[in-house]
mmCIF file with all atom_site columns, C-alpha atoms and ligand atoms in Angstrom:
data_model
loop_
_atom_site.group_PDB
_atom_site.id
_atom_site.type_symbol
_atom_site.label_atom_id
_atom_site.label_alt_id
_atom_site.label_comp_id
_atom_site.label_asym_id
_atom_site.label_entity_id
_atom_site.label_seq_id
_atom_site.pdbx_PDB_ins_code
_atom_site.Cartn_x
_atom_site.Cartn_y
_atom_site.Cartn_z
_atom_site.occupancy
_atom_site.B_iso_or_equiv
_atom_site.pdbx_formal_charge
_atom_site.auth_seq_id
_atom_site.auth_comp_id
_atom_site.auth_asym_id
_atom_site.auth_atom_id
_atom_site.pdbx_PDB_model_num
ATOM   1   C  CA  . MET A 1 1   ? -9.015  9.818   -25.678 1.00 50.00 ? 2   MET A CA  1
ATOM   2   C  CA  . SER A 1 2   ? -12.270 7.978   -25.877 1.00 50.00 ? 3   SER A CA  1
ATOM   3   C  CA  . SER A 1 3   ? -13.267 5.398   -23.325 1.00 53.00 ? 4   SER A CA  1
ATOM   4   C  CA  . ARG A 1 4   ? -12.120 1.961   -24.400 1.00 54.00 ? 5   ARG A CA  1
ATOM   5   C  CA  . VAL A 1 5   ? -11.581 -1.429  -22.858 1.00 49.00 ? 6   VAL A CA  1
ATOM   6   C  CA  . GLU A 1 6   ? -9.182  -3.882  -24.408 1.00 51.00 ? 7   GLU A CA  1
ATOM   7   C  CA  . PRO A 1 7   ? -10.464 -7.444  -23.918 1.00 55.00 ? 8   PRO A CA  1
ATOM   8   C  CA  . ALA A 1 8   ? -6.907  -8.608  -23.191 1.00 76.00 ? 9   ALA A CA  1
ATOM   9   C  CA  . TYR A 1 9   ? -6.706  -6.409  -20.106 1.00 90.00 ? 10  TYR A CA  1
ATOM   10  C  CA  . ARG A 1 10  ? -6.768  -8.347  -16.896 1.00 93.00 ? 11  ARG A CA  1
ATOM   11  C  CA  . TYR A 1 11  ? -6.390  -5.594  -14.335 1.00 95.00 ? 12  TYR A CA  1
ATOM   12  C  CA  . LEU A 1 12  ? -7.948  -2.697  -16.206 1.00 96.00 ? 13  LEU A CA  1
ATOM   13  C  CA  . THR A 1 13  ? -11.417 -4.065  -15.789 1.00 95.00 ? 14  THR A CA  1
ATOM   14  C  CA  . PRO A 1 14  ? -14.371 -2.097  -17.138 1.00 95.00 ? 15  PRO A CA  1
ATOM   15  C  CA  . GLU A 1 15  ? -14.918 -0.734  -13.610 1.00 96.00 ? 16  GLU A CA  1
ATOM   16  C  CA  . VAL A 1 16  ? -11.329 0.457   -13.294 1.00 97.00 ? 17  VAL A CA  1
ATOM   17  C  CA  . CYS A 1 17  ? -11.447 2.000   -16.776 1.00 96.00 ? 18  CYS A CA  1
ATOM   18  C  CA  . ALA A 1 18  ? -14.672 3.799   -15.904 1.00 97.00 ? 19  ALA A CA  1
ATOM   19  C  CA  . ARG A 1 19  ? -12.988 5.285   -12.834 1.00 97.00 ? 20  ARG A CA  1
ATOM   20  C  CA  . ILE A 1 20  ? -10.028 6.403   -14.883 1.00 97.00 ? 21  ILE A CA  1
ATOM   21  C  CA  . GLU A 1 21  ? -12.267 7.991   -17.489 1.00 97.00 ? 22  GLU A CA  1
ATOM   22  C  CA  . ALA A 1 22  ? -14.196 9.800   -14.748 1.00 97.00 ? 23  ALA A CA  1
ATOM   23  C  CA  . LEU A 1 23  ? -10.896 11.218  -13.485 1.00 97.00 ? 24  LEU A CA  1
ATOM   24  C  CA  . ARG A 1 24  ? -9.645  12.260  -16.887 1.00 95.00 ? 25  ARG A CA  1
ATOM   25  C  CA  . PRO A 1 25  ? -11.348 15.696  -17.048 1.00 96.00 ? 26  PRO A CA  1
ATOM   26  C  CA  . ARG A 1 26  ? -9.686  16.653  -13.766 1.00 96.00 ? 27  ARG A CA  1
ATOM   27  C  CA  . TYR A 1 27  ? -6.287  15.392  -14.910 1.00 95.00 ? 28  TYR A CA  1
ATOM   28  C  CA  . PRO A 1 28  ? -6.026  16.215  -18.598 1.00 91.00 ? 29  PRO A CA  1
ATOM   29  C  CA  . ASP A 1 29  ? -2.275  15.583  -18.510 1.00 95.00 ? 30  ASP A CA  1
ATOM   30  C  CA  . ARG A 1 30  ? -1.707  11.818  -18.775 1.00 93.00 ? 31  ARG A CA  1
ATOM   31  C  CA  . ARG A 1 31  ? 1.216   11.947  -16.347 1.00 93.00 ? 32  ARG A CA  1
ATOM   32  C  CA  . ALA A 1 32  ? -0.986  13.667  -13.785 1.00 95.00 ? 33  ALA A CA  1
ATOM   33  C  CA  . LEU A 1 33  ? -3.687  11.077  -14.338 1.00 97.00 ? 34  LEU A CA  1
ATOM   34  C  CA  . LEU A 1 34  ? -1.213  8.309   -13.676 1.00 98.00 ? 35  LEU A CA  1
ATOM   35  C  CA  . MET A 1 35  ? -1.257  8.472   -9.873  1.00 97.00 ? 36  MET A CA  1
ATOM   36  C  CA  . PRO A 1 36  ? -5.031  8.432   -9.344  1.00 97.00 ? 37  PRO A CA  1
ATOM   37  C  CA  . ALA A 1 37  ? -5.304  5.761   -12.037 1.00 98.00 ? 38  ALA A CA  1
ATOM   38  C  CA  . LEU A 1 38  ? -2.821  3.605   -10.124 1.00 98.00 ? 39  LEU A CA  1
ATOM   39  C  CA  . TRP A 1 39  ? -4.853  4.167   -7.009  1.00 97.00 ? 40  TRP A CA  1
ATOM   40  C  CA  . ALA A 1 40  ? -7.980  2.966   -8.806  1.00 97.00 ? 41  ALA A CA  1
ATOM   41  C  CA  . ILE A 1 41  ? -6.177  -0.234  -9.793  1.00 97.00 ? 42  ILE A CA  1
ATOM   42  C  CA  . GLN A 1 42  ? -4.908  -0.792  -6.280  1.00 96.00 ? 43  GLN A CA  1
ATOM   43  C  CA  . GLU A 1 43  ? -8.321  -0.237  -4.728  1.00 94.00 ? 44  GLU A CA  1
ATOM   44  C  CA  . ALA A 1 44  ? -9.799  -2.751  -7.123  1.00 95.00 ? 45  ALA A CA  1
ATOM   45  C  CA  . HIS A 1 45  ? -7.128  -5.450  -6.795  1.00 95.00 ? 46  HIS A CA  1
ATOM   46  C  CA  . GLY A 1 46  ? -5.282  -4.702  -3.564  1.00 92.00 ? 47  GLY A CA  1
ATOM   47  C  CA  . TRP A 1 47  ? -1.939  -4.326  -5.328  1.00 95.00 ? 48  TRP A CA  1
ATOM   48  C  CA  . ILE A 1 48  ? -0.377  -3.327  -8.634  1.00 97.00 ? 49  ILE A CA  1
ATOM   49  C  CA  . PRO A 1 49  ? 1.550   -6.152  -10.280 1.00 96.00 ? 50  PRO A CA  1
ATOM   50  C  CA  . LEU A 1 50  ? 3.852   -5.519  -13.200 1.00 97.00 ? 51  LEU A CA  1
ATOM   51  C  CA  . GLU A 1 51  ? 1.206   -6.755  -15.612 1.00 96.00 ? 52  GLU A CA  1
ATOM   52  C  CA  . ALA A 1 52  ? -1.194  -4.093  -14.353 1.00 97.00 ? 53  ALA A CA  1
ATOM   53  C  CA  . GLN A 1 53  ? 1.495   -1.439  -14.745 1.00 98.00 ? 54  GLN A CA  1
ATOM   54  C  CA  . THR A 1 54  ? 2.047   -2.512  -18.333 1.00 97.00 ? 55  THR A CA  1
ATOM   55  C  CA  . GLU A 1 55  ? -1.674  -2.454  -19.024 1.00 97.00 ? 56  GLU A CA  1
ATOM   56  C  CA  . LEU A 1 56  ? -2.000  1.037   -17.588 1.00 97.00 ? 57  LEU A CA  1
ATOM   57  C  CA  . ALA A 1 57  ? 0.918   2.313   -19.650 1.00 97.00 ? 58  ALA A CA  1
ATOM   58  C  CA  . ALA A 1 58  ? -0.755  0.978   -22.795 1.00 96.00 ? 59  ALA A CA  1
ATOM   59  C  CA  . TYR A 1 59  ? -4.103  2.396   -21.784 1.00 96.00 ? 60  TYR A CA  1
ATOM   60  C  CA  . LEU A 1 60  ? -2.729  5.877   -21.067 1.00 96.00 ? 61  LEU A CA  1
ATOM   61  C  CA  . GLU A 1 61  ? -0.345  5.643   -24.014 1.00 96.00 ? 62  GLU A CA  1
ATOM   62  C  CA  . ILE A 1 62  ? 2.694   6.480   -21.940 1.00 96.00 ? 63  ILE A CA  1
ATOM   63  C  CA  . PRO A 1 63  ? 6.008   4.624   -21.537 1.00 96.00 ? 64  PRO A CA  1
ATOM   64  C  CA  . ALA A 1 64  ? 5.807   1.680   -19.141 1.00 96.00 ? 65  ALA A CA  1
ATOM   65  C  CA  . VAL A 1 65  ? 8.887   2.966   -17.351 1.00 97.00 ? 66  VAL A CA  1
ATOM   66  C  CA  . TRP A 1 66  ? 6.967   6.096   -16.256 1.00 97.00 ? 67  TRP A CA  1
ATOM   67  C  CA  . VAL A 1 67  ? 4.432   3.871   -14.539 1.00 97.00 ? 68  VAL A CA  1
ATOM   68  C  CA  . HIS A 1 68  ? 7.029   1.665   -12.936 1.00 97.00 ? 69  HIS A CA  1
ATOM   69  C  CA  . GLU A 1 69  ? 9.018   4.646   -11.674 1.00 97.00 ? 70  GLU A CA  1
ATOM   70  C  CA  . VAL A 1 70  ? 5.988   5.982   -9.825  1.00 97.00 ? 71  VAL A CA  1
ATOM   71  C  CA  . VAL A 1 71  ? 4.929   2.615   -8.401  1.00 97.00 ? 72  VAL A CA  1
ATOM   72  C  CA  . SER A 1 72  ? 8.397   1.772   -7.169  1.00 95.00 ? 73  SER A CA  1
ATOM   73  C  CA  . PHE A 1 73  ? 9.054   5.249   -5.718  1.00 93.00 ? 74  PHE A CA  1
ATOM   74  C  CA  . TYR A 1 74  ? 5.966   5.665   -3.539  1.00 91.00 ? 75  TYR A CA  1
ATOM   75  C  CA  . ASN A 1 75  ? 5.452   3.089   -0.830  1.00 84.00 ? 76  ASN A CA  1
ATOM   76  C  CA  . MET A 1 76  ? 1.703   3.764   -0.866  1.00 87.00 ? 77  MET A CA  1
ATOM   77  C  CA  . TYR A 1 77  ? 1.603   1.653   -4.022  1.00 94.00 ? 78  TYR A CA  1
ATOM   78  C  CA  . HIS A 1 78  ? 2.036   -2.087  -3.523  1.00 94.00 ? 79  HIS A CA  1
ATOM   79  C  CA  . GLU A 1 79  ? 3.887   -4.180  -6.048  1.00 94.00 ? 80  GLU A CA  1
ATOM   80  C  CA  . ARG A 1 80  ? 3.020   -7.328  -4.137  1.00 94.00 ? 81  ARG A CA  1
ATOM   81  C  CA  . PRO A 1 81  ? -0.084  -8.439  -2.241  1.00 95.00 ? 82  PRO A CA  1
ATOM   82  C  CA  . VAL A 1 82  ? -0.488  -7.021  1.251   1.00 95.00 ? 83  VAL A CA  1
ATOM   83  C  CA  . GLY A 1 83  ? -2.614  -8.023  4.198   1.00 96.00 ? 84  GLY A CA  1
ATOM   84  C  CA  . ARG A 1 84  ? -5.842  -6.327  5.162   1.00 95.00 ? 85  ARG A CA  1
ATOM   85  C  CA  . TYR A 1 85  ? -3.845  -4.367  7.725   1.00 96.00 ? 86  TYR A CA  1
ATOM   86  C  CA  . LEU A 1 86  ? -0.626  -2.913  6.449   1.00 95.00 ? 87  LEU A CA  1
ATOM   87  C  CA  . ILE A 1 87  ? 1.584   -1.954  9.369   1.00 97.00 ? 88  ILE A CA  1
ATOM   88  C  CA  . TYR A 1 88  ? 4.409   0.429   8.636   1.00 96.00 ? 89  TYR A CA  1
ATOM   89  C  CA  . VAL A 1 89  ? 7.110   0.517   11.283  1.00 97.00 ? 90  VAL A CA  1
ATOM   90  C  CA  . CYS A 1 90  ? 9.201   3.644   11.066  1.00 97.00 ? 91  CYS A CA  1
ATOM   91  C  CA  . GLY A 1 91  ? 12.882  2.811   11.151  1.00 95.00 ? 92  GLY A CA  1
ATOM   92  C  CA  . ASN A 1 92  ? 14.281  6.301   10.901  1.00 96.00 ? 93  ASN A CA  1
ATOM   93  C  CA  . ILE A 1 93  ? 16.457  8.066   13.427  1.00 96.00 ? 94  ILE A CA  1
ATOM   94  C  CA  . ALA A 1 94  ? 13.962  9.289   16.055  1.00 97.00 ? 95  ALA A CA  1
ATOM   95  C  CA  . CYS A 1 95  ? 12.137  5.960   16.106  1.00 97.00 ? 96  CYS A CA  1
ATOM   96  C  CA  . SER A 1 96  ? 15.344  3.918   15.959  1.00 97.00 ? 97  SER A CA  1
ATOM   97  C  CA  . LEU A 1 97  ? 16.713  5.714   18.982  1.00 97.00 ? 98  LEU A CA  1
ATOM   98  C  CA  . ARG A 1 98  ? 13.568  4.692   20.839  1.00 97.00 ? 99  ARG A CA  1
ATOM   99  C  CA  . GLY A 1 99  ? 13.700  0.992   19.972  1.00 97.00 ? 100 GLY A CA  1
ATOM   100 C  CA  . ALA A 1 100 ? 12.064  0.695   16.540  1.00 97.00 ? 101 ALA A CA  1
ATOM   101 C  CA  . ARG A 1 101 ? 14.380  -2.079  15.403  1.00 96.00 ? 102 ARG A CA  1
ATOM   102 C  CA  . ARG A 1 102 ? 13.555  -4.195  18.458  1.00 97.00 ? 103 ARG A CA  1
ATOM   103 C  CA  . LEU A 1 103 ? 9.838   -3.515  18.027  1.00 98.00 ? 104 LEU A CA  1
ATOM   104 C  CA  . LEU A 1 104 ? 9.908   -4.460  14.362  1.00 98.00 ? 105 LEU A CA  1
ATOM   105 C  CA  . ARG A 1 105 ? 11.529  -7.783  15.295  1.00 98.00 ? 106 ARG A CA  1
ATOM   106 C  CA  . TYR A 1 106 ? 8.959   -8.289  18.026  1.00 98.00 ? 107 TYR A CA  1
ATOM   107 C  CA  . LEU A 1 107 ? 6.065   -7.637  15.675  1.00 97.00 ? 108 LEU A CA  1
ATOM   108 C  CA  . LEU A 1 108 ? 7.388   -9.965  12.992  1.00 98.00 ? 109 LEU A CA  1
ATOM   109 C  CA  . ASP A 1 109 ? 7.976   -12.748 15.525  1.00 98.00 ? 110 ASP A CA  1
ATOM   110 C  CA  . ARG A 1 110 ? 4.576   -12.168 17.094  1.00 97.00 ? 111 ARG A CA  1
ATOM   111 C  CA  . LEU A 1 111 ? 2.883   -12.544 13.702  1.00 97.00 ? 112 LEU A CA  1
ATOM   112 C  CA  . GLY A 1 112 ? 5.224   -15.268 12.487  1.00 97.00 ? 113 GLY A CA  1
ATOM   113 C  CA  . VAL A 1 113 ? 6.084   -13.560 9.212   1.00 96.00 ? 114 VAL A CA  1
ATOM   114 C  CA  . THR A 1 114 ? 8.986   -11.980 7.450   1.00 97.00 ? 115 THR A CA  1
ATOM   115 C  CA  . GLU A 1 115 ? 8.972   -8.360  6.457   1.00 96.00 ? 116 GLU A CA  1
ATOM   116 C  CA  . ARG A 1 116 ? 6.578   -7.559  3.577   1.00 94.00 ? 117 ARG A CA  1
ATOM   117 C  CA  . ALA A 1 117 ? 5.009   -11.029 3.625   1.00 96.00 ? 118 ALA A CA  1
ATOM   118 C  CA  . VAL A 1 118 ? 1.323   -11.607 4.307   1.00 97.00 ? 119 VAL A CA  1
ATOM   119 C  CA  . THR A 1 119 ? 0.266   -13.609 7.359   1.00 97.00 ? 120 THR A CA  1
ATOM   120 C  CA  . PRO A 1 120 ? -1.458  -16.898 6.431   1.00 96.00 ? 121 PRO A CA  1
ATOM   121 C  CA  . ASP A 1 121 ? -4.821  -15.496 7.571   1.00 95.00 ? 122 ASP A CA  1
ATOM   122 C  CA  . GLY A 1 122 ? -4.404  -12.640 5.097   1.00 95.00 ? 123 GLY A CA  1
ATOM   123 C  CA  . LEU A 1 123 ? -4.677  -10.031 7.820   1.00 97.00 ? 124 LEU A CA  1
ATOM   124 C  CA  . PHE A 1 124 ? -1.240  -8.493  8.273   1.00 98.00 ? 125 PHE A CA  1
ATOM   125 C  CA  . THR A 1 125 ? 1.760   -7.218  6.404   1.00 97.00 ? 126 THR A CA  1
ATOM   126 C  CA  . VAL A 1 126 ? 4.583   -5.480  8.238   1.00 97.00 ? 127 VAL A CA  1
ATOM   127 C  CA  . GLU A 1 127 ? 7.026   -3.219  6.518   1.00 95.00 ? 128 GLU A CA  1
ATOM   128 C  CA  . ARG A 1 128 ? 9.833   -1.002  7.756   1.00 95.00 ? 129 ARG A CA  1
ATOM   129 C  CA  . VAL A 1 129 ? 9.680   2.469   6.247   1.00 94.00 ? 130 VAL A CA  1
ATOM   130 C  CA  . GLN A 1 130 ? 11.534  5.732   6.407   1.00 92.00 ? 131 GLN A CA  1
ATOM   131 C  CA  . CYS A 1 131 ? 10.295  8.679   8.486   1.00 95.00 ? 132 CYS A CA  1
ATOM   132 C  CA  . ILE A 1 132 ? 6.525   8.931   8.236   1.00 94.00 ? 133 ILE A CA  1
ATOM   133 C  CA  . GLY A 1 133 ? 6.412   12.439  9.631   1.00 95.00 ? 134 GLY A CA  1
ATOM   134 C  CA  . ALA A 1 134 ? 5.189   11.677  13.128  1.00 97.00 ? 135 ALA A CA  1
ATOM   135 C  CA  . CYS A 1 135 ? 8.510   11.788  14.996  1.00 97.00 ? 136 CYS A CA  1
ATOM   136 C  CA  . GLU A 1 136 ? 6.827   13.246  18.078  1.00 97.00 ? 137 GLU A CA  1
ATOM   137 C  CA  . LEU A 1 137 ? 5.103   9.857   18.478  1.00 97.00 ? 138 LEU A CA  1
ATOM   138 C  CA  . ALA A 1 138 ? 8.329   7.841   18.236  1.00 98.00 ? 139 ALA A CA  1
ATOM   139 C  CA  . PRO A 1 139 ? 8.517   4.942   18.126  1.00 98.00 ? 140 PRO A CA  1
ATOM   140 C  CA  . VAL A 1 140 ? 5.534   5.033   15.831  1.00 98.00 ? 141 VAL A CA  1
ATOM   141 C  CA  . VAL A 1 141 ? 3.704   2.648   13.519  1.00 98.00 ? 142 VAL A CA  1
ATOM   142 C  CA  . GLN A 1 142 ? 1.111   3.424   10.892  1.00 97.00 ? 143 GLN A CA  1
ATOM   143 C  CA  . VAL A 1 143 ? -1.781  1.051   10.257  1.00 97.00 ? 144 VAL A CA  1
ATOM   144 C  CA  . ASN A 1 144 ? -3.685  1.633   7.027   1.00 92.00 ? 145 ASN A CA  1
ATOM   145 C  CA  . GLY A 1 145 ? -2.789  5.292   7.302   1.00 90.00 ? 146 GLY A CA  1
ATOM   146 C  CA  . GLU A 1 146 ? -3.484  5.776   11.007  1.00 96.00 ? 147 GLU A CA  1
ATOM   147 C  CA  . PHE A 1 147 ? -0.572  6.785   13.253  1.00 98.00 ? 148 PHE A CA  1
ATOM   148 C  CA  . ILE A 1 148 ? -0.173  4.911   16.509  1.00 98.00 ? 149 ILE A CA  1
ATOM   149 C  CA  . GLY A 1 149 ? 2.535   5.803   18.988  1.00 96.00 ? 150 GLY A CA  1
ATOM   150 C  CA  . PRO A 1 150 ? 4.523   5.745   20.974  1.00 98.00 ? 151 PRO A CA  1
ATOM   151 C  CA  . VAL A 1 151 ? 4.335   1.968   20.885  1.00 98.00 ? 152 VAL A CA  1
ATOM   152 C  CA  . ASP A 1 152 ? 5.949   -0.705  22.991  1.00 98.00 ? 153 ASP A CA  1
ATOM   153 C  CA  . GLU A 1 153 ? 5.520   -4.474  23.014  1.00 98.00 ? 154 GLU A CA  1
ATOM   154 C  CA  . ALA A 1 154 ? 2.336   -4.325  25.097  1.00 98.00 ? 155 ALA A CA  1
ATOM   155 C  CA  . ARG A 1 155 ? 0.757   -1.743  22.849  1.00 98.00 ? 156 ARG A CA  1
ATOM   156 C  CA  . LEU A 1 156 ? 1.614   -3.808  19.783  1.00 98.00 ? 157 LEU A CA  1
ATOM   157 C  CA  . ASP A 1 157 ? -0.010  -6.830  21.416  1.00 98.00 ? 158 ASP A CA  1
ATOM   158 C  CA  . ASP A 1 158 ? -3.160  -4.776  22.019  1.00 98.00 ? 159 ASP A CA  1
ATOM   159 C  CA  . LEU A 1 159 ? -3.078  -3.522  18.462  1.00 98.00 ? 160 LEU A CA  1
ATOM   160 C  CA  . ILE A 1 160 ? -2.923  -7.032  17.000  1.00 98.00 ? 161 ILE A CA  1
ATOM   161 C  CA  . THR A 1 161 ? -5.714  -8.221  19.275  1.00 98.00 ? 162 THR A CA  1
ATOM   162 C  CA  . THR A 1 162 ? -7.892  -5.249  18.338  1.00 97.00 ? 163 THR A CA  1
ATOM   163 C  CA  . LEU A 1 163 ? -7.307  -5.642  14.621  1.00 98.00 ? 164 LEU A CA  1
ATOM   164 C  CA  . ARG A 1 164 ? -8.042  -9.371  14.738  1.00 97.00 ? 165 ARG A CA  1
ATOM   165 C  CA  . ALA A 1 165 ? -11.293 -8.673  16.579  1.00 97.00 ? 166 ALA A CA  1
ATOM   166 C  CA  . LYS A 1 166 ? -12.175 -5.986  14.048  1.00 95.00 ? 167 LYS A CA  1
ATOM   167 C  CA  . ALA A 1 167 ? -11.565 -8.402  11.197  1.00 95.00 ? 168 ALA A CA  1
ATOM   168 C  CA  . ARG A 1 168 ? -13.755 -11.031 12.870  1.00 93.00 ? 169 ARG A CA  1
ATOM   169 C  CA  . GLU A 1 169 ? -16.580 -8.492  13.308  1.00 93.00 ? 170 GLU A CA  1
ATOM   170 C  CA  . ALA A 1 170 ? -16.327 -7.505  9.667   1.00 87.00 ? 171 ALA A CA  1
ATOM   171 C  CA  . THR A 1 171 ? -16.576 -11.121 8.524   1.00 79.00 ? 172 THR A CA  1
ATOM   172 C  CA  . PRO A 1 172 ? -20.202 -12.128 7.975   1.00 73.00 ? 173 PRO A CA  1
HETATM 173 S  S1  . FES B 2 .   ? 11.715  9.145   12.582  1.00 53.57 ? 220 FES B S1  1
HETATM 174 FE FE1 . FES B 2 .   ? 9.980   7.897   12.896  1.00 53.57 ? 220 FES B FE1 1
HETATM 175 S  S2  . FES B 2 .   ? 8.325   9.166   12.346  1.00 53.57 ? 220 FES B S2  1
HETATM 176 FE FE2 . FES B 2 .   ? 10.044  10.384  11.966  1.00 53.57 ? 220 FES B FE2 1
#
């Protein structure tokens, strides 16, 4: 398929389309291209709303349901906006036995949000997830891909303080 940009596209900007086209030789199968293409959209916009999924389906000429299935299956794709720091709290058996449920509640109360919402400052989203493969660190959280554990209330306090400071430093 040749490179093309439909003017009606809102999320498939020329930059996103260029990234997809650059990926295409490595992923000649459109279904294989789907995941890195979704990643390109998410990196550009921070999340992948339904409208973006529909645009991508049209662009790749695949059924929209294929796109939605992938986005809704993998929690690395966000169907709603998330904060700068996405904190996954594992709620599976090893972590649960070591207090994950209590720690999730603590974290949400500490940040004053509900699960999957974004804090008013745009910094944090907290989400309970299934086993993230670091049971030896239970109870464990994952922040933008980095495992941190075992955690307790004090360590979560430190984490929030550190991330807030980091965000302040990054703000010009
Ligand atoms: S049960 Fe929590 S990381 Fe596996």
